[in-house]
Tab-separated table of C-alpha atoms in Angstrom:
chain	number	residue	atom	x	y	z
A	1	MET	CA	100.770	-130.292	25.009
A	2	ILE	CA	102.992	-128.843	27.721
A	3	GLN	CA	102.457	-129.824	31.334
A	4	PRO	CA	101.688	-127.487	34.246
A	5	ASP	CA	104.717	-126.274	36.117
A	6	ASP	CA	104.514	-124.682	39.543
A	7	GLN	CA	107.320	-122.237	38.912
A	8	MET	CA	105.834	-121.142	35.599
A	9	ARG	CA	102.469	-120.526	37.258
A	10	CYS	CA	103.706	-118.475	40.213
A	11	ASP	CA	101.965	-115.181	40.854
A	12	HIS	CA	105.072	-113.091	40.316
A	13	ALA	CA	106.371	-114.822	37.213
A	14	PRO	CA	108.722	-112.567	35.214
A	15	GLY	CA	106.774	-109.992	33.292
A	16	SER	CA	103.502	-110.564	35.122
A	17	ASP	CA	101.542	-107.895	36.953
A	18	GLU	CA	102.211	-107.523	40.642
A	19	GLY	CA	99.589	-109.328	42.694
A	20	GLN	CA	97.009	-106.917	44.029
A	21	GLN	CA	97.107	-106.454	47.763
A	22	GLY	CA	94.908	-104.594	50.189
A	23	SER	CA	92.039	-105.381	52.502
A	24	VAL	CA	88.458	-104.242	52.358
A	25	GLY	CA	87.267	-102.088	55.223
A	26	HIS	CA	84.078	-100.054	55.218
A	27	VAL	CA	82.068	-100.450	52.015
A	28	PRO	CA	79.090	-98.050	51.841
A	29	GLN	CA	75.792	-99.860	51.328
A	30	ASP	CA	73.516	-96.882	50.639
A	31	THR	CA	73.966	-96.890	46.869
A	32	ARG	CA	71.377	-96.431	44.145
A	33	GLY	CA	73.256	-98.692	41.790
A	34	ASP	CA	73.839	-102.432	42.164
A	35	LEU	CA	76.331	-103.560	44.824
A	36	THR	CA	77.100	-107.286	44.977
A	37	LYS	CA	79.325	-109.127	47.437
A	38	LYS	CA	81.467	-112.039	46.194
A	39	ALA	CA	80.352	-111.372	42.635
A	40	PRO	CA	81.488	-113.936	40.004
A	41	LEU	CA	83.428	-112.204	37.230
A	42	ALA	CA	84.055	-115.037	34.760
A	43	LYS	CA	80.843	-114.335	32.870
A	44	LEU	CA	81.858	-110.675	32.478
A	45	VAL	CA	85.240	-111.250	30.787
A	46	TRP	CA	86.037	-112.595	27.331
A	47	PHE	CA	88.093	-115.545	28.592
A	48	LYS	CA	85.128	-116.745	30.717
A	49	SER	CA	87.453	-117.750	33.541
A	50	GLY	CA	88.587	-116.486	36.920
A	51	GLY	CA	87.260	-115.876	40.401
A	52	ALA	CA	84.923	-113.434	42.099
A	53	ALA	CA	85.255	-109.789	43.101
A	54	ASP	CA	85.076	-109.057	46.811
A	55	TRP	CA	82.559	-106.424	45.745
A	56	LEU	CA	81.119	-105.480	42.348
A	57	PHE	CA	79.608	-102.004	42.066
A	58	GLU	CA	77.565	-100.850	39.071
A	59	PRO	CA	76.777	-97.181	39.770
A	60	ALA	CA	73.480	-95.614	38.782
A	61	ASP	CA	75.148	-92.390	37.667
A	62	MET	CA	78.100	-90.101	38.262
A	63	GLU	CA	76.866	-88.870	41.648
A	64	ASP	CA	76.352	-92.444	42.823
A	65	LEU	CA	79.916	-93.328	41.823
A	66	THR	CA	81.620	-90.347	43.433
A	67	SER	CA	79.660	-90.608	46.695
A	68	PHE	CA	80.414	-94.336	46.924
A	69	LEU	CA	84.148	-93.891	46.387
A	70	SER	CA	84.383	-90.942	48.770
A	71	ALA	CA	82.816	-93.069	51.533
A	72	LEU	CA	84.924	-96.159	50.791
A	73	GLU	CA	87.612	-97.119	53.292
A	74	PRO	CA	90.859	-95.397	52.178
A	75	GLY	CA	93.317	-97.867	50.695
A	76	THR	CA	90.669	-100.277	49.441
A	77	PRO	CA	91.701	-101.559	46.001
A	78	VAL	CA	89.471	-100.230	43.204
A	79	MET	CA	89.453	-101.536	39.634
A	80	ALA	CA	87.334	-100.492	36.666
A	81	LEU	CA	85.893	-103.211	34.423
A	82	GLY	CA	84.681	-102.543	30.901
A	83	LEU	CA	83.789	-105.194	28.344
A	84	GLY	CA	86.248	-107.620	29.913
A	85	SER	CA	88.522	-107.951	26.889
A	86	ASN	CA	92.303	-107.715	27.294
A	87	LEU	CA	91.974	-109.059	30.848
A	88	ILE	CA	92.748	-112.173	32.862
A	89	ILE	CA	90.910	-112.394	36.178
A	90	ARG	CA	92.986	-114.747	38.292
A	91	ASP	CA	91.296	-117.741	39.890
A	92	GLY	CA	91.484	-116.383	43.444
A	93	GLY	CA	89.348	-113.385	42.503
A	94	VAL	CA	89.873	-109.651	42.786
A	95	PRO	CA	90.343	-107.939	46.153
A	96	GLY	CA	88.492	-104.746	46.977
A	97	VAL	CA	85.901	-103.233	44.670
A	98	VAL	CA	85.419	-103.763	40.946
A	99	VAL	CA	83.489	-100.896	39.346
A	100	ARG	CA	81.568	-101.655	36.169
A	101	LEU	CA	80.272	-98.687	34.186
A	102	GLY	CA	77.041	-99.633	32.465
A	103	LYS	CA	74.393	-97.905	30.397
A	104	PRO	CA	74.435	-94.615	32.371
A	105	PHE	CA	78.050	-94.143	31.231
A	106	SER	CA	77.633	-95.271	27.619
A	107	SER	CA	76.354	-92.148	25.884
A	108	THR	CA	77.882	-90.367	22.903
A	109	GLU	CA	77.265	-86.740	21.953
A	110	VAL	CA	78.591	-84.839	18.945
A	111	LYS	CA	80.050	-81.425	19.789
A	112	ARG	CA	81.404	-78.608	17.638
A	113	ASP	CA	84.564	-78.805	15.539
A	114	CYS	CA	84.408	-82.569	14.936
A	115	VAL	CA	84.572	-83.412	18.640
A	116	ILE	CA	82.568	-86.287	20.075
A	117	GLU	CA	82.030	-86.702	23.831
A	118	CYS	CA	81.676	-90.265	25.101
A	119	GLY	CA	80.940	-91.947	28.395
A	120	GLY	CA	83.598	-94.212	29.876
A	121	GLY	CA	81.388	-97.247	29.361
A	122	ALA	CA	80.772	-96.647	25.648
A	123	PRO	CA	82.147	-99.455	23.432
A	124	GLY	CA	84.593	-98.542	20.671
A	125	ILE	CA	82.183	-99.679	17.954
A	126	LEU	CA	79.513	-97.304	19.298
A	127	VAL	CA	81.917	-94.353	19.286
A	128	ALA	CA	83.113	-95.127	15.755
A	129	SER	CA	79.531	-95.482	14.532
A	130	ALA	CA	78.455	-92.188	16.109
A	131	ALA	CA	81.427	-90.458	14.483
A	132	ARG	CA	80.537	-92.000	11.104
A	133	ASP	CA	76.929	-90.816	11.339
A	134	ALA	CA	78.154	-87.296	12.145
A	135	GLY	CA	80.659	-87.256	9.274
A	136	ILE	CA	83.691	-87.275	11.598
A	137	ALA	CA	86.685	-89.126	10.159
A	138	GLY	CA	89.761	-90.385	11.983
A	139	LEU	CA	87.991	-92.497	14.605
A	140	GLU	CA	87.371	-95.525	12.388
A	141	PHE	CA	90.120	-97.530	14.104
A	142	LEU	CA	88.047	-97.612	17.298
A	143	ARG	CA	85.881	-100.144	15.426
A	144	GLY	CA	88.791	-102.537	15.798
A	145	ILE	CA	89.307	-102.098	19.552
A	146	PRO	CA	87.213	-104.580	21.553
A	147	GLY	CA	86.769	-102.442	24.651
A	148	THR	CA	85.216	-99.378	26.187
A	149	VAL	CA	86.311	-95.745	26.258
A	150	GLY	CA	87.542	-96.063	29.835
A	151	GLY	CA	89.799	-98.982	29.003
A	152	PHE	CA	91.329	-97.738	25.800
A	153	VAL	CA	91.875	-94.220	27.172
A	154	ARG	CA	93.750	-95.729	30.118
A	155	MET	CA	95.977	-97.968	27.988
A	156	ASN	CA	96.279	-95.784	24.876
A	157	GLY	CA	94.532	-98.443	22.863
A	158	GLY	CA	95.271	-98.603	19.179
A	159	ALA	CA	94.775	-100.533	15.964
A	160	TYR	CA	95.434	-100.200	12.253
A	161	GLY	CA	98.136	-97.563	12.578
A	162	ARG	CA	96.380	-95.197	14.988
A	163	GLU	CA	96.012	-94.898	18.754
A	164	VAL	CA	93.979	-92.943	21.294
A	165	ALA	CA	96.786	-90.413	21.774
A	166	ASP	CA	96.114	-89.265	18.191
A	167	ILE	CA	92.487	-88.289	18.843
A	168	LEU	CA	92.003	-87.618	22.569
A	169	VAL	CA	91.317	-84.026	23.630
A	170	ASP	CA	90.803	-84.645	27.344
A	171	CYS	CA	89.070	-87.019	29.754
A	172	ASP	CA	87.122	-86.895	33.010
A	173	VAL	CA	88.599	-89.157	35.675
A	174	VAL	CA	87.231	-90.101	39.079
A	175	MET	CA	90.060	-90.739	41.523
A	176	PRO	CA	89.863	-93.493	44.169
A	177	ASP	CA	88.849	-90.904	46.794
A	178	GLY	CA	85.835	-89.828	44.728
A	179	ASN	CA	87.245	-86.557	43.399
A	180	CYS	CA	86.698	-85.910	39.690
A	181	VAL	CA	89.292	-84.149	37.539
A	182	THR	CA	89.529	-83.320	33.848
A	183	LEU	CA	92.903	-84.192	32.340
A	184	PRO	CA	94.116	-82.947	28.951
A	185	VAL	CA	95.799	-85.513	26.748
A	186	GLY	CA	99.238	-84.075	27.549
A	187	ASP	CA	98.830	-84.933	31.242
A	188	LEU	CA	98.429	-88.640	30.493
A	189	ASP	CA	102.029	-88.942	29.267
A	190	TYR	CA	101.045	-91.543	26.699
A	191	SER	CA	103.417	-94.176	25.387
A	192	TYR	CA	102.792	-97.519	23.685
A	193	ARG	CA	99.779	-99.084	25.473
A	194	HIS	CA	100.460	-97.066	28.597
A	195	SER	CA	99.378	-93.900	30.410
A	196	ARG	CA	100.284	-92.326	33.715
A	197	LEU	CA	96.767	-92.685	35.152
A	198	PRO	CA	97.094	-94.020	38.704
A	199	GLU	CA	95.709	-97.404	39.732
A	200	GLY	CA	92.116	-97.109	40.853
A	201	ALA	CA	91.383	-94.042	38.729
A	202	ILE	CA	88.241	-94.485	36.611
A	203	VAL	CA	87.777	-92.764	33.251
A	204	VAL	CA	84.115	-91.751	33.183
A	205	ALA	CA	84.108	-89.611	30.016
A	206	ALA	CA	86.389	-88.538	27.180
A	207	ARG	CA	86.362	-86.208	24.220
A	208	PHE	CA	87.842	-87.221	20.878
A	209	LYS	CA	88.549	-84.983	17.894
A	210	GLY	CA	88.470	-86.071	14.279
A	211	ASP	CA	88.255	-84.364	10.902
A	212	PRO	CA	85.397	-83.663	8.505
A	213	GLY	CA	84.674	-86.699	6.357
A	214	ASP	CA	82.156	-88.455	4.178
A	215	PRO	CA	79.940	-90.903	6.106
A	216	GLU	CA	79.991	-93.426	3.259
A	217	GLU	CA	83.783	-93.434	3.078
A	218	ILE	CA	84.047	-93.644	6.864
A	219	GLY	CA	81.599	-96.537	6.891
A	220	ALA	CA	83.548	-98.333	4.166
A	221	GLU	CA	86.750	-98.068	6.212
A	222	MET	CA	84.955	-99.400	9.287
A	223	ASP	CA	83.678	-102.336	7.242
A	224	ARG	CA	87.200	-103.011	5.984
A	225	ILE	CA	88.502	-103.072	9.565
A	226	ALA	CA	85.691	-105.404	10.664
A	227	ASP	CA	86.382	-107.782	7.774
A	228	GLU	CA	90.121	-107.791	8.435
A	229	ARG	CA	89.580	-108.630	12.098
A	230	GLU	CA	87.134	-111.389	11.237
A	231	ASN	CA	89.557	-112.943	8.753
A	232	SER	CA	92.718	-112.707	10.853
A	233	GLN	CA	91.676	-113.055	14.509
A	234	PRO	CA	89.906	-115.827	16.469
A	235	LEU	CA	86.969	-113.577	17.342
A	236	ARG	CA	84.442	-116.380	17.762
A	237	THR	CA	86.373	-118.042	20.587
A	238	LYS	CA	86.885	-117.299	24.267
A	239	THR	CA	89.925	-115.069	23.983
A	240	GLY	CA	91.343	-111.863	25.383
A	241	GLY	CA	92.646	-109.951	22.393
A	242	SER	CA	96.319	-109.323	21.686
A	243	THR	CA	98.354	-111.070	24.378
A	244	PHE	CA	101.753	-109.393	24.043
A	245	LYS	CA	102.911	-105.936	23.077
A	246	ASN	CA	104.694	-105.651	19.764
A	247	PRO	CA	108.420	-105.162	20.450
A	248	GLU	CA	110.064	-102.172	18.838
A	249	GLY	CA	110.507	-102.820	15.146
A	250	GLY	CA	108.767	-106.193	15.218
A	251	LYS	CA	105.541	-108.155	15.585
A	252	ALA	CA	104.788	-110.296	18.603
A	253	TRP	CA	102.941	-112.933	16.570
A	254	GLN	CA	105.943	-113.478	14.306
A	255	LEU	CA	108.196	-114.108	17.310
A	256	VAL	CA	105.672	-116.511	18.848
A	257	ASP	CA	105.491	-118.368	15.542
A	258	LYS	CA	109.266	-118.446	15.208
A	259	ALA	CA	109.520	-120.019	18.665
A	260	GLY	CA	107.243	-122.839	17.513
A	261	CYS	CA	104.333	-121.935	19.786
A	262	ARG	CA	101.465	-121.995	17.274
A	263	GLY	CA	98.829	-124.350	18.725
A	264	LEU	CA	100.744	-124.858	21.998
A	265	GLU	CA	98.420	-126.007	24.810
A	266	LEU	CA	98.310	-125.995	28.594
A	267	GLY	CA	95.245	-127.454	30.273
A	268	GLY	CA	92.270	-125.954	28.492
A	269	ALA	CA	94.253	-123.024	27.063
A	270	GLN	CA	95.847	-122.837	23.620
A	271	VAL	CA	97.872	-120.463	21.478
A	272	SER	CA	95.543	-119.686	18.580
A	273	GLU	CA	96.275	-121.459	15.305
A	274	LYS	CA	94.690	-118.517	13.468
A	275	HIS	CA	96.670	-115.692	15.123
A	276	THR	CA	99.539	-116.612	17.419
A	277	ASN	CA	99.335	-113.437	19.513
A	278	PHE	CA	95.969	-114.647	20.820
A	279	LEU	CA	95.396	-117.164	23.610
A	280	ILE	CA	92.097	-119.008	23.636
A	281	ASN	CA	90.031	-120.915	26.198
A	282	HIS	CA	88.715	-124.171	24.746
A	283	GLY	CA	85.983	-124.135	27.357
A	284	ASP	CA	87.463	-125.544	30.537
A	285	ALA	CA	90.654	-123.493	30.976
A	286	THR	CA	91.385	-121.894	34.314
A	287	SER	CA	92.949	-118.467	34.414
A	288	SER	CA	96.046	-120.200	35.752
A	289	ASP	CA	96.140	-122.285	32.555
A	290	ILE	CA	95.858	-119.170	30.406
A	291	GLU	CA	98.445	-117.115	32.278
A	292	GLY	CA	100.775	-120.091	32.618
A	293	LEU	CA	100.596	-120.695	28.872
A	294	GLY	CA	101.445	-117.057	28.257
A	295	GLU	CA	104.479	-117.314	30.513
A	296	GLU	CA	105.628	-120.461	28.722
A	297	VAL	CA	105.320	-118.651	25.395
A	298	ARG	CA	107.403	-115.780	26.777
A	299	ARG	CA	110.055	-118.244	27.957
A	300	ARG	CA	110.249	-120.003	24.593
A	301	VAL	CA	110.356	-116.752	22.639
A	302	ALA	CA	113.172	-115.423	24.838
A	303	GLU	CA	115.094	-118.669	24.407
A	304	ALA	CA	114.598	-118.775	20.628
A	305	THR	CA	114.962	-115.094	19.739
A	306	GLY	CA	116.435	-113.245	22.719
A	307	VAL	CA	113.364	-110.991	22.887
A	308	ASN	CA	111.475	-110.640	26.176
A	309	LEU	CA	107.840	-110.155	25.234
A	310	GLU	CA	105.799	-107.895	27.499
A	311	TRP	CA	102.212	-108.705	28.401
A	312	GLU	CA	99.586	-106.483	26.813
A	313	ILE	CA	96.751	-108.332	28.513
A	314	LYS	CA	96.291	-107.117	32.070
A	315	ARG	CA	96.313	-109.799	34.762
A	316	VAL	CA	94.645	-108.948	38.047
A	317	GLY	CA	93.695	-110.569	41.310
A	318	ARG	CA	94.805	-113.369	43.572
A	319	PRO	CA	96.347	-116.555	42.133
């Protein structure tokens, strides 16, 4: 087991996200949805660690969301939260407002020409299942993305050889000032696990296009993906999904393994023995343990292979 190191754990460690700044001014209270001050977030994220949000807002519908954001003090940090995968909430909590899109934003509707329209809060498995039932092929890979439409549209989520850029037609986005715009896929300037959507922008709906297919064959492919994930990933642990981006021409897990990090521990956090591109929380890990372990893995990989791994998991909040 490695020991904690203050330098390794610093908020601006190489490769980490910039610490979020900004103060909270006027927060409108006349909402129809749920608005909670100092809301604990650990229970809402896969790692089950981290601090509280200054404010957590779960809007009742689109109008509730846009009116809230338009009345919010300009400059207040805003962050969307989906299923809480692929995310480390730092122990000091998240400044500003965290917006969680719930059931009102989780619908799916089949349109013409093999297009399916989905709310930003719809999980990938729901979208893939709706496409299967409608005989729309090409969206099966969404079964393997543990997140919501809003999250994987923002980060160009992908799995099993496909990514959102391959299927997205356009998306509806609410900007931090409450204005809603529809952006075609070309405006997102997609690259590997990245889009040009500004911080604080919230994807509230998206339209995906597939191809005509046989529901049984689509379902069989979804089952294959589910089985492969179950057999290769530590899904039944407190984890956050793939930790590092795959470097060009390589696999992050192979580099982590080569650097001798399989099973490496820090506090209550560990590099998964089953899949070395996953970090897991044994039950008592702090977010500082988890992020610090990730930074130590990056250091050892760089030392052993010369490759600087980039974080795929997003890290947000105060240390």
